[in-house]
Coordinates of C-alpha atoms in Angstrom, one line a residue:
M1 CA 62.5 62.1 82.1
A2 CA 63.2 65.6 83.5
N3 CA 66.8 66.9 83.4
Y4 CA 68.7 69.6 85.5
T5 CA 67.6 72.5 82.8
D6 CA 64.0 71.3 83.8
L7 CA 64.7 71.7 87.6
A8 CA 66.6 75.0 86.6
N9 CA 63.6 76.2 85.0
L10 CA 61.2 75.1 87.4
I11 CA 63.0 76.8 90.2
F12 CA 63.9 80.1 88.4
P13 CA 60.9 80.5 85.6
N14 CA 61.6 84.3 85.9
I15 CA 65.6 84.3 85.2
I16 CA 65.9 84.6 81.5
K17 CA 69.4 85.8 81.5
T18 CA 72.2 83.9 81.1
I19 CA 76.1 83.6 82.6
D20 CA 77.0 85.0 79.0
D21 CA 74.9 87.6 79.4
L22 CA 76.4 88.6 82.4
E23 CA 80.0 88.7 81.2
N24 CA 78.7 91.1 78.5
I25 CA 77.2 93.6 81.5
Y26 CA 80.3 93.2 83.8
P27 CA 83.8 93.2 80.9
K28 CA 86.9 92.6 82.1
R29 CA 88.1 96.1 83.3
N30 CA 90.2 98.1 81.1
L31 CA 93.3 98.6 83.3
P32 CA 96.9 98.9 83.0
E33 CA 99.0 95.7 83.4
G34 CA 100.0 95.0 87.1
A35 CA 96.6 97.5 88.4
M36 CA 95.2 95.6 90.9
V37 CA 91.3 95.5 91.5
T38 CA 90.5 95.1 95.5
R39 CA 87.5 95.8 97.7
F40 CA 86.2 96.0 101.0
A41 CA 83.2 94.0 101.8
P42 CA 81.3 95.0 105.2
S43 CA 78.3 94.1 107.0
P44 CA 75.9 97.0 108.1
T45 CA 75.7 94.7 111.4
G46 CA 77.4 97.7 113.7
F47 CA 80.6 99.8 114.1
L48 CA 83.8 99.8 112.1
H49 CA 85.9 97.5 113.8
T50 CA 89.4 98.7 113.9
G51 CA 90.7 95.6 112.1
S52 CA 88.2 96.2 109.3
L53 CA 90.0 99.2 109.0
F54 CA 93.4 98.1 108.6
T55 CA 91.9 95.6 106.2
S56 CA 90.5 98.2 104.4
L57 CA 93.3 100.7 104.7
V58 CA 95.7 98.0 102.9
S59 CA 93.1 96.9 100.0
A60 CA 92.6 100.6 99.4
R61 CA 96.6 101.5 99.4
Y62 CA 97.3 98.3 96.7
A63 CA 94.8 99.8 94.4
K64 CA 95.7 103.3 94.9
Q65 CA 99.8 102.6 94.2
S66 CA 99.1 100.0 91.4
G67 CA 96.9 102.5 89.3
G68 CA 94.0 100.1 89.8
V69 CA 90.4 100.6 91.3
F70 CA 89.2 99.8 95.0
Y71 CA 85.5 99.5 95.8
I72 CA 83.2 99.1 98.7
R73 CA 80.4 96.3 98.2
L74 CA 77.7 96.3 101.4
E75 CA 77.0 92.6 102.2
D76 CA 73.8 93.0 103.6
T77 CA 72.5 89.7 103.4
D78 CA 72.1 89.0 107.1
T79 CA 68.8 90.7 107.7
K80 CA 68.5 89.4 111.1
R81 CA 71.5 91.4 112.4
E82 CA 71.4 94.3 110.0
I83 CA 71.5 97.5 112.2
A84 CA 69.8 100.7 110.2
G85 CA 72.2 103.3 109.0
S86 CA 75.5 100.9 110.0
G87 CA 76.1 100.9 106.5
E88 CA 76.3 105.0 105.8
S89 CA 77.9 105.2 109.2
L90 CA 81.1 102.6 108.3
I91 CA 81.4 104.7 104.8
E92 CA 81.8 108.2 106.8
Q93 CA 84.0 106.6 109.5
L94 CA 86.3 105.2 106.7
A95 CA 86.3 108.9 104.9
V96 CA 87.3 110.4 107.7
F97 CA 90.8 107.6 107.8
D98 CA 90.9 108.6 104.2
V99 CA 89.7 105.3 102.8
I100 CA 87.5 106.7 100.1
P101 CA 86.6 104.1 97.4
D102 CA 86.9 104.9 93.5
E103 CA 83.5 103.4 93.1
G104 CA 80.8 101.2 95.2
Y105 CA 78.5 101.8 97.7
I106 CA 79.0 105.4 99.2
S107 CA 75.2 105.8 101.1
D108 CA 72.0 103.7 100.9
S109 CA 70.9 106.1 98.1
K110 CA 74.0 106.4 96.1
E111 CA 76.3 104.2 94.3
V112 CA 79.0 104.8 91.9
G113 CA 80.6 102.2 89.4
N114 CA 79.4 100.3 86.5
Y115 CA 79.9 96.8 88.6
G116 CA 77.1 97.4 90.4
P117 CA 74.5 97.1 92.3
Y118 CA 77.0 97.4 95.0
K119 CA 74.2 96.1 97.6
Q120 CA 74.0 92.2 97.8
S121 CA 70.5 92.7 99.0
Q122 CA 69.5 94.2 95.3
R123 CA 71.9 91.5 93.2
S124 CA 69.6 88.8 93.1
E125 CA 69.0 88.3 89.8
I126 CA 72.7 88.4 89.1
Y127 CA 73.1 85.5 92.0
N128 CA 69.7 83.2 90.6
T129 CA 71.5 83.6 87.1
V130 CA 74.4 81.6 88.2
I131 CA 72.7 79.4 90.8
K132 CA 70.6 78.7 87.8
H133 CA 73.3 77.7 85.6
L134 CA 75.0 75.5 88.1
I135 CA 71.6 73.5 89.1
S136 CA 71.5 73.1 85.2
I137 CA 75.1 71.8 85.0
G138 CA 74.5 69.4 88.1
R139 CA 76.3 71.2 90.1
A140 CA 73.6 72.8 92.4
Y141 CA 70.6 71.0 94.1
P142 CA 67.6 71.7 96.3
C143 CA 67.5 70.3 99.8
F144 CA 64.6 69.9 101.5
C145 CA 66.4 69.1 105.0
S146 CA 64.4 70.3 107.8
A147 CA 65.4 71.4 111.4
E148 CA 64.9 67.8 112.9
E149 CA 66.7 66.0 109.9
L150 CA 69.8 68.4 110.4
A151 CA 69.8 67.5 114.4
Q152 CA 69.4 64.2 113.6
L153 CA 72.0 63.9 110.9
R154 CA 74.5 65.9 113.6
A155 CA 73.5 63.6 116.2
E156 CA 74.7 60.5 114.3
Q157 CA 77.6 62.3 113.1
E158 CA 78.7 62.7 116.8
A159 CA 77.9 59.4 117.6
N160 CA 80.2 58.0 114.9
K161 CA 83.0 60.4 115.8
E162 CA 83.0 62.1 112.2
I163 CA 83.5 65.5 110.7
P164 CA 80.1 67.4 111.3
G165 CA 78.5 68.9 108.3
Y166 CA 76.7 68.2 105.3
Y167 CA 78.5 66.2 102.5
G168 CA 78.9 62.8 101.3
K169 CA 76.8 60.1 102.8
Y170 CA 75.2 62.4 104.8
A171 CA 74.1 64.5 102.3
K172 CA 70.5 63.3 102.2
Y173 CA 69.3 65.2 98.8
R174 CA 72.4 65.7 97.1
D175 CA 71.3 62.4 94.7
L176 CA 67.8 62.8 94.7
P177 CA 66.2 62.1 91.1
V178 CA 65.4 65.2 89.0
D179 CA 62.0 64.0 88.8
E180 CA 61.2 63.5 92.8
A181 CA 62.7 67.0 93.5
I182 CA 60.5 68.6 90.7
A183 CA 57.6 66.7 92.5
R184 CA 58.2 68.0 95.8
I185 CA 58.8 71.5 94.6
N186 CA 55.3 71.2 93.0
N187 CA 53.9 70.1 96.0
G188 CA 55.3 73.3 98.1
D189 CA 57.4 71.6 99.9
S190 CA 60.0 74.2 101.4
Y191 CA 63.5 73.6 100.3
I192 CA 67.2 75.9 100.4
I193 CA 69.7 75.4 97.4
R194 CA 73.0 73.8 98.0
F195 CA 76.4 73.8 96.2
K196 CA 77.2 70.2 95.2
S197 CA 81.1 69.4 96.5
M198 CA 83.1 67.2 94.2
G199 CA 86.0 67.7 97.2
D200 CA 87.2 65.1 99.6
H201 CA 88.4 66.2 103.2
N202 CA 91.3 63.4 102.6
N203 CA 92.9 65.6 99.9
K204 CA 95.0 68.8 99.8
V205 CA 93.7 71.9 98.1
S206 CA 97.5 73.7 96.9
F207 CA 97.5 77.5 96.6
H208 CA 99.9 80.5 96.7
D209 CA 99.1 83.4 99.4
E210 CA 100.6 86.6 98.5
I211 CA 101.6 86.7 102.0
K212 CA 101.9 83.4 103.4
G213 CA 103.6 81.8 100.4
D214 CA 102.2 78.0 99.2
L215 CA 99.9 76.5 101.2
E216 CA 98.0 73.3 101.7
L217 CA 94.7 73.2 103.0
T218 CA 92.1 70.4 103.6
E219 CA 90.1 69.8 100.3
N220 CA 86.3 71.2 100.7
D221 CA 84.0 68.4 100.6
Q222 CA 80.7 70.3 101.9
D223 CA 77.6 70.5 100.3
I224 CA 77.2 74.5 101.4
V225 CA 74.1 75.9 101.4
I226 CA 74.5 78.8 98.5
L227 CA 70.7 80.1 98.8
K228 CA 68.8 80.6 101.7
G229 CA 64.6 80.2 102.6
D230 CA 64.8 83.5 102.2
G231 CA 65.7 83.9 98.8
L232 CA 69.1 85.4 99.8
P233 CA 72.4 83.9 99.0
T234 CA 75.1 83.3 101.8
Y235 CA 78.5 84.6 102.3
H236 CA 80.6 82.1 100.7
F237 CA 78.4 81.9 97.5
A238 CA 77.7 86.1 96.8
H239 CA 81.7 86.4 97.4
L240 CA 82.4 84.3 94.1
V241 CA 79.6 85.9 92.2
D242 CA 80.4 89.3 93.2
D243 CA 84.3 88.9 92.9
H244 CA 84.1 87.5 89.6
F245 CA 81.5 89.7 88.2
M246 CA 83.1 93.0 89.5
R247 CA 86.3 92.0 88.1
T248 CA 88.2 91.8 91.6
T249 CA 92.0 90.7 91.2
H250 CA 93.2 90.3 95.1
I251 CA 91.3 89.8 97.8
T252 CA 92.8 91.4 101.0
R253 CA 91.2 90.0 104.0
G254 CA 91.9 89.0 107.8
E255 CA 93.6 85.3 107.7
E256 CA 90.5 84.3 110.1
W257 CA 89.0 83.7 106.6
L258 CA 92.0 81.1 105.3
S259 CA 89.7 78.1 106.8
S260 CA 87.1 79.2 104.4
L261 CA 89.1 79.2 101.1
P262 CA 88.9 75.8 100.0
I263 CA 85.4 76.5 100.1
H264 CA 85.7 79.5 97.5
L265 CA 88.7 78.2 95.6
E266 CA 86.1 75.2 94.4
L267 CA 83.3 77.5 93.8
F268 CA 85.8 79.5 91.5
D269 CA 86.8 76.3 89.7
A270 CA 83.5 75.0 89.3
M271 CA 82.2 77.8 87.4
G272 CA 85.4 78.3 85.6
Y273 CA 86.2 81.6 86.7
E274 CA 90.1 82.7 87.2
R275 CA 90.5 82.8 90.9
P276 CA 91.5 86.2 92.2
K277 CA 95.0 86.2 94.0
Y278 CA 94.3 86.5 98.0
A279 CA 96.1 88.0 100.8
H280 CA 95.4 87.3 104.2
L281 CA 96.2 89.8 106.6
P282 CA 97.3 89.1 110.3
V283 CA 94.9 89.6 112.5
I284 CA 95.2 92.6 115.4
M285 CA 95.5 90.9 118.4
K286 CA 95.8 91.7 122.5
V287 CA 97.8 89.9 125.1
E288 CA 95.4 88.9 127.5
N289 CA 96.8 87.5 130.7
G290 CA 99.8 86.2 129.0
N291 CA 97.6 85.1 126.1
R292 CA 97.1 86.2 122.7
R293 CA 93.7 86.8 121.4
K294 CA 91.7 89.0 119.1
L295 CA 90.8 92.3 119.3
S296 CA 87.0 92.0 120.5
K297 CA 84.0 94.1 119.9
R298 CA 82.6 92.9 123.2
K299 CA 85.7 93.4 125.6
D300 CA 87.9 96.3 124.0
E301 CA 87.0 99.7 123.6
E302 CA 90.0 100.0 121.0
A303 CA 88.3 97.3 118.8
A304 CA 86.0 100.1 117.4
V305 CA 87.2 102.9 115.5
S306 CA 84.9 105.2 116.8
Y307 CA 86.6 105.4 120.3
F308 CA 89.7 106.6 118.5
L309 CA 87.4 109.3 116.9
E310 CA 85.6 110.0 120.2
Q311 CA 89.0 110.4 122.2
G312 CA 90.9 112.3 119.4
Y313 CA 93.7 110.7 118.1
P314 CA 94.8 112.2 115.2
K315 CA 93.6 110.1 111.5
Y316 CA 97.3 110.5 110.7
G317 CA 98.8 109.0 113.6
F318 CA 96.3 106.5 113.7
I319 CA 96.5 105.4 110.0
E320 CA 100.5 105.6 110.4
Y321 CA 100.3 102.9 113.3
L322 CA 98.3 101.0 111.4
L323 CA 101.0 100.9 108.6
T324 CA 103.4 99.8 111.0
I325 CA 101.7 96.9 111.2
A326 CA 101.1 96.6 107.4
N327 CA 104.7 96.4 106.8
S328 CA 107.8 95.9 108.8
N329 CA 110.0 98.4 107.0
Y330 CA 107.6 101.5 107.1
E331 CA 109.2 103.1 110.6
A332 CA 112.8 103.0 109.0
W333 CA 111.0 104.5 106.0
R334 CA 109.6 107.1 107.8
D335 CA 112.6 108.0 110.0
Q336 CA 114.5 108.3 106.3
N337 CA 111.8 110.5 105.2
L338 CA 110.3 112.8 108.0
D339 CA 109.1 115.4 105.1
K340 CA 106.9 112.8 102.9
D341 CA 103.7 112.0 103.2
F342 CA 103.0 108.6 104.7
Y343 CA 101.5 107.3 101.5
D344 CA 104.4 107.9 99.7
F345 CA 105.3 104.6 101.0
K346 CA 104.6 101.5 99.2
L347 CA 103.2 98.8 100.8
S348 CA 104.6 95.1 100.2
F349 CA 103.2 91.8 100.3
D350 CA 106.4 90.0 101.3
K351 CA 107.1 92.4 104.3
M352 CA 103.8 91.7 105.9
S353 CA 103.7 89.7 109.1
L354 CA 103.1 86.1 109.3
D355 CA 101.7 86.2 112.5
G356 CA 99.0 88.0 114.6
A357 CA 100.1 91.7 115.7
L358 CA 99.5 92.9 118.8
F359 CA 97.6 96.1 118.9
D360 CA 99.8 98.7 121.0
I361 CA 97.8 101.9 122.0
A362 CA 101.0 103.3 123.6
K363 CA 102.7 103.2 120.0
V364 CA 99.8 104.8 118.8
A365 CA 99.9 107.6 121.3
N366 CA 103.7 107.9 120.4
I367 CA 103.3 108.4 117.0
S368 CA 100.0 110.3 117.4
K369 CA 102.3 112.7 119.5
E370 CA 105.6 113.0 117.4
R371 CA 103.2 114.1 114.1
M372 CA 101.3 116.6 116.6
A373 CA 104.1 118.1 117.7
Y374 CA 105.4 119.3 114.0
K375 CA 102.0 120.5 112.7
K376 CA 101.8 124.4 112.3
A377 CA 99.5 125.9 115.2
S378 CA 97.0 127.3 112.8
V379 CA 96.6 123.4 111.2
L380 CA 96.1 122.1 114.6
C381 CA 94.1 124.5 115.2
E382 CA 91.6 123.6 112.5
E383 CA 92.0 119.7 113.4
V384 CA 91.0 120.2 117.0
K385 CA 87.7 122.7 116.3
A386 CA 86.5 120.1 113.8
W387 CA 87.0 117.6 116.8
A388 CA 85.8 119.5 119.5
K389 CA 82.9 120.5 117.1
S390 CA 81.8 116.8 117.4
Y391 CA 83.2 115.7 120.6
D392 CA 83.3 118.4 123.0
E393 CA 81.2 121.3 122.8
A394 CA 82.2 123.9 125.7
F395 CA 85.7 123.3 124.3
Y396 CA 84.3 124.1 120.7
N397 CA 83.0 127.1 122.1
K398 CA 86.1 128.6 123.8
I399 CA 88.2 128.1 120.7
I400 CA 85.7 129.9 118.2
A401 CA 85.7 132.4 121.1
D402 CA 89.1 133.8 120.3
E403 CA 90.7 131.6 117.8
A404 CA 93.9 133.5 117.7
F405 CA 94.3 133.1 121.5
F406 CA 94.2 129.0 121.2
T407 CA 96.3 129.0 118.5
S408 CA 99.1 131.5 120.4
I409 CA 98.3 128.8 123.3
L410 CA 99.1 125.8 120.6
N411 CA 101.9 127.5 119.4
I412 CA 103.9 127.5 122.7
E413 CA 107.9 125.8 121.6
R414 CA 106.4 124.4 118.6
E415 CA 107.7 125.6 115.4
K416 CA 110.9 124.7 116.8
E417 CA 113.7 122.1 115.6
K418 CA 112.1 120.0 118.8
P419 CA 108.7 121.2 119.7
R420 CA 107.3 120.1 122.8
K421 CA 105.2 116.9 122.8
D422 CA 102.6 117.5 124.7
Y423 CA 99.6 116.0 123.1
A424 CA 98.9 112.4 122.0
K425 CA 95.6 113.5 121.0
Y426 CA 92.8 116.4 120.8
S427 CA 91.3 115.4 124.1
D428 CA 94.7 115.4 126.1
I429 CA 94.7 119.2 125.1
Y430 CA 92.3 120.9 127.1
P431 CA 93.1 119.7 130.3
I432 CA 96.7 120.7 130.1
I433 CA 95.8 124.2 128.6
S434 CA 92.3 125.0 130.4
F435 CA 93.8 127.4 133.2
F436 CA 94.5 129.9 130.2
Y437 CA 90.8 130.3 130.4
D438 CA 89.4 132.9 133.6
D439 CA 86.3 130.9 133.8
V440 CA 88.8 127.4 134.9
Y441 CA 90.8 129.5 136.9
N442 CA 88.6 131.4 138.8
Q443 CA 87.1 127.6 139.9
I444 CA 90.6 126.8 141.6
D445 CA 90.6 126.8 145.1
K446 CA 93.6 129.6 145.9
A447 CA 93.4 128.6 149.6
N448 CA 94.7 125.6 148.8
L449 CA 97.2 125.3 146.4
E450 CA 99.8 122.5 146.0
W451 CA 102.8 124.2 147.7
N452 CA 106.3 122.5 148.5
P453 CA 105.7 122.1 152.2
Q454 CA 109.2 122.5 152.8
M455 CA 108.6 126.3 151.5
D456 CA 107.7 129.0 154.1
K457 CA 104.5 130.7 153.1
A458 CA 106.6 134.1 153.7
D459 CA 109.0 133.5 151.3
I460 CA 106.6 132.6 148.6
K461 CA 104.7 135.7 149.4
A462 CA 107.8 137.9 149.1
V463 CA 108.9 136.3 145.9
L464 CA 105.7 136.6 143.9
T465 CA 105.3 140.5 145.5
D466 CA 108.5 140.8 144.0
Y467 CA 108.0 139.4 140.8
I468 CA 104.4 141.4 140.2
N469 CA 106.5 144.8 141.1
T470 CA 109.7 143.7 138.6
M471 CA 107.8 142.3 136.0
D472 CA 109.0 143.2 132.6
L473 CA 107.3 141.3 129.4
S474 CA 109.5 142.8 126.9
L475 CA 112.3 140.8 127.5
S476 CA 113.3 137.6 125.6
E477 CA 113.3 134.3 126.8
E478 CA 116.9 134.0 127.9
D479 CA 116.6 137.4 129.4
W480 CA 113.6 136.7 131.4
F481 CA 115.0 133.1 132.9
N482 CA 118.4 135.7 134.1
S483 CA 115.6 138.0 135.9
I484 CA 114.0 134.9 137.5
K485 CA 117.5 133.7 139.0
A486 CA 118.2 137.6 139.8
L487 CA 115.1 137.2 141.5
A488 CA 115.6 134.1 143.2
A489 CA 118.9 135.3 144.3
R490 CA 117.1 138.4 146.2
H491 CA 115.7 136.1 148.0
G492 CA 118.1 133.8 149.2
F493 CA 117.5 130.8 146.5
A494 CA 120.4 129.4 144.4
D495 CA 120.1 131.1 140.8
N496 CA 120.9 127.5 140.2
I497 CA 120.2 123.6 141.1
K498 CA 124.1 122.7 140.8
E499 CA 125.0 125.4 143.5
W500 CA 122.2 124.2 145.7
K501 CA 123.0 120.6 145.8
K502 CA 126.5 121.8 146.8
D503 CA 125.2 123.3 149.8
K504 CA 121.7 123.1 150.3
E505 CA 121.8 124.7 153.7
A506 CA 123.1 127.8 152.6
Y507 CA 119.9 128.3 150.3
K508 CA 116.2 128.4 151.0
G509 CA 115.7 126.5 148.1
H510 CA 116.7 127.0 144.4
V511 CA 115.4 128.8 141.0
G512 CA 113.6 125.9 140.2
D513 CA 111.4 126.6 143.8
V514 CA 110.8 130.0 142.2
S515 CA 109.7 129.3 139.2
E516 CA 107.1 126.5 140.8
F517 CA 105.7 129.4 142.9
L518 CA 105.1 131.5 140.0
R519 CA 103.5 128.6 138.1
I520 CA 101.2 127.5 140.7
A521 CA 100.3 131.4 141.0
L522 CA 99.1 131.3 137.4
S523 CA 97.8 128.0 136.2
G524 CA 96.7 126.5 139.8
K525 CA 99.3 123.5 139.2
K526 CA 103.1 122.6 139.2
N527 CA 103.2 121.3 135.6
S528 CA 102.4 123.8 132.9
P529 CA 103.3 124.6 129.3
N530 CA 106.7 127.1 129.4
L531 CA 106.3 129.9 132.1
Y532 CA 107.9 132.0 130.0
C533 CA 105.1 131.7 127.1
V534 CA 102.4 131.6 129.6
I535 CA 103.3 134.8 131.0
Q536 CA 103.6 136.4 127.1
I537 CA 100.1 134.7 126.6
L538 CA 98.4 135.9 129.6
G539 CA 100.1 139.1 129.5
K540 CA 100.5 142.1 132.4
E541 CA 97.1 142.6 133.7
K542 CA 96.0 138.8 134.3
V543 CA 99.6 137.8 135.6
V544 CA 99.1 140.7 138.1
S545 CA 95.6 139.6 138.9
R546 CA 96.4 135.9 139.1
I547 CA 99.4 136.6 141.3
N548 CA 97.2 139.3 143.5
E549 CA 94.5 136.5 144.1
T550 CA 97.0 134.1 145.0
L551 CA 99.0 136.5 147.6
A552 CA 95.6 136.8 148.7
N553 CA 94.8 133.6 150.0
I554 CA 98.6 132.3 151.2

């Protein structure tokens, strides 16, 4: 009579290594006490999701701050959904946001580290060694169920109003005698390999989650598939093998995986492996019609990290926003440590939200605006240039044509105690400052500028003419504004708004109206950066030319 070992040898005749061999090949890591080994394990099936960036950022930070190791493993066993090149694209986008692995999958042709291969499709020998062991100890078996048999099984369960799945009395081939299994395999019958669960869905399994605390979930009793018909492992099983032999200590992942945890715990226990610690992170949510839902790849453009790259949100703004989701005390820490790098902040599991975090694009913009405002103009210039090179070629060409000119524009009211906060993302900049460039200014319809309809065109012309005749670019900003007040007074405008409000009938307008005349003439619009700075950057020749062109069209 054949036994389990005979069955295992029949299914895996070429697997010579043992579990002990694998333990020797992938020994425990020599790391300081308390050092965490964390991972990010994406599938190459599309773009990098904002939630995945959040998860990977947290995983990477915990490894770094504990003196441990952060690695990337590519879970590429779902060949039907795989998109060519998306694995490398994920790595590139992670790197933009400073999520850089210490080891693991780097590209389709490069890996770093001693615990690989780091692509699941290249780890078949390792998986099969473990599966062979499970079969030999009676904890895994070949299942010969056809699609028709599985459909019949589901129909029976529905009719009986029982829990769906392949378990207990519904696990048709669970207790098939070894001799029969061997005979069917020798006969060429197709099969998959299932894990033999010893659980009972009437029982509970207890565990400690690093974020959610002590929890109980329904015990697993499903005989899950661990090796598919194509010879590739399923996610659940590969998770067990990879995290054990890559020596992962902490698994940080979205809380949507919480329901799968009983399966993973039973797999670890069945192999006698030490369970890693789990931390289930809050899922990033969005409110729609008053209801919360998960940020959707299909519905929400902000679900893709590429959206933020294309729009030009600075990486440091987006990273800091994600840190506010990660830990509730981050914002208070930042307020007290404005001069520190955000990576000086230490993440803590006990400061993480227990509920789904609402995604707030306005908050992303506000944080980005704050951080960009305090960047030196020369530094911001390099950031904008790098972005424009990839996403706005026309803007990039303008920047490199005269970087000093562009930097002077960026420096308007910047390096001061309370800098201007005009830009939340790089793509905001050009629409605001494009009028500085003559080719853009020349396209403005000067005959239809948006003048205040309450103002007499003759007064506008008189003020503009007077300005170009009395302009002095050597004045300080304070003296320049005093000269604008004097200009206003010469033409019957109040030199301050307060006086005008006291007696509107006594004046044609106020000094703000006079400034607006100049602003419209020089930029073509009512809103622009600091007018004094605009005039200084344009220079006398351009200021005179633009005002004269405006006068000719009033």
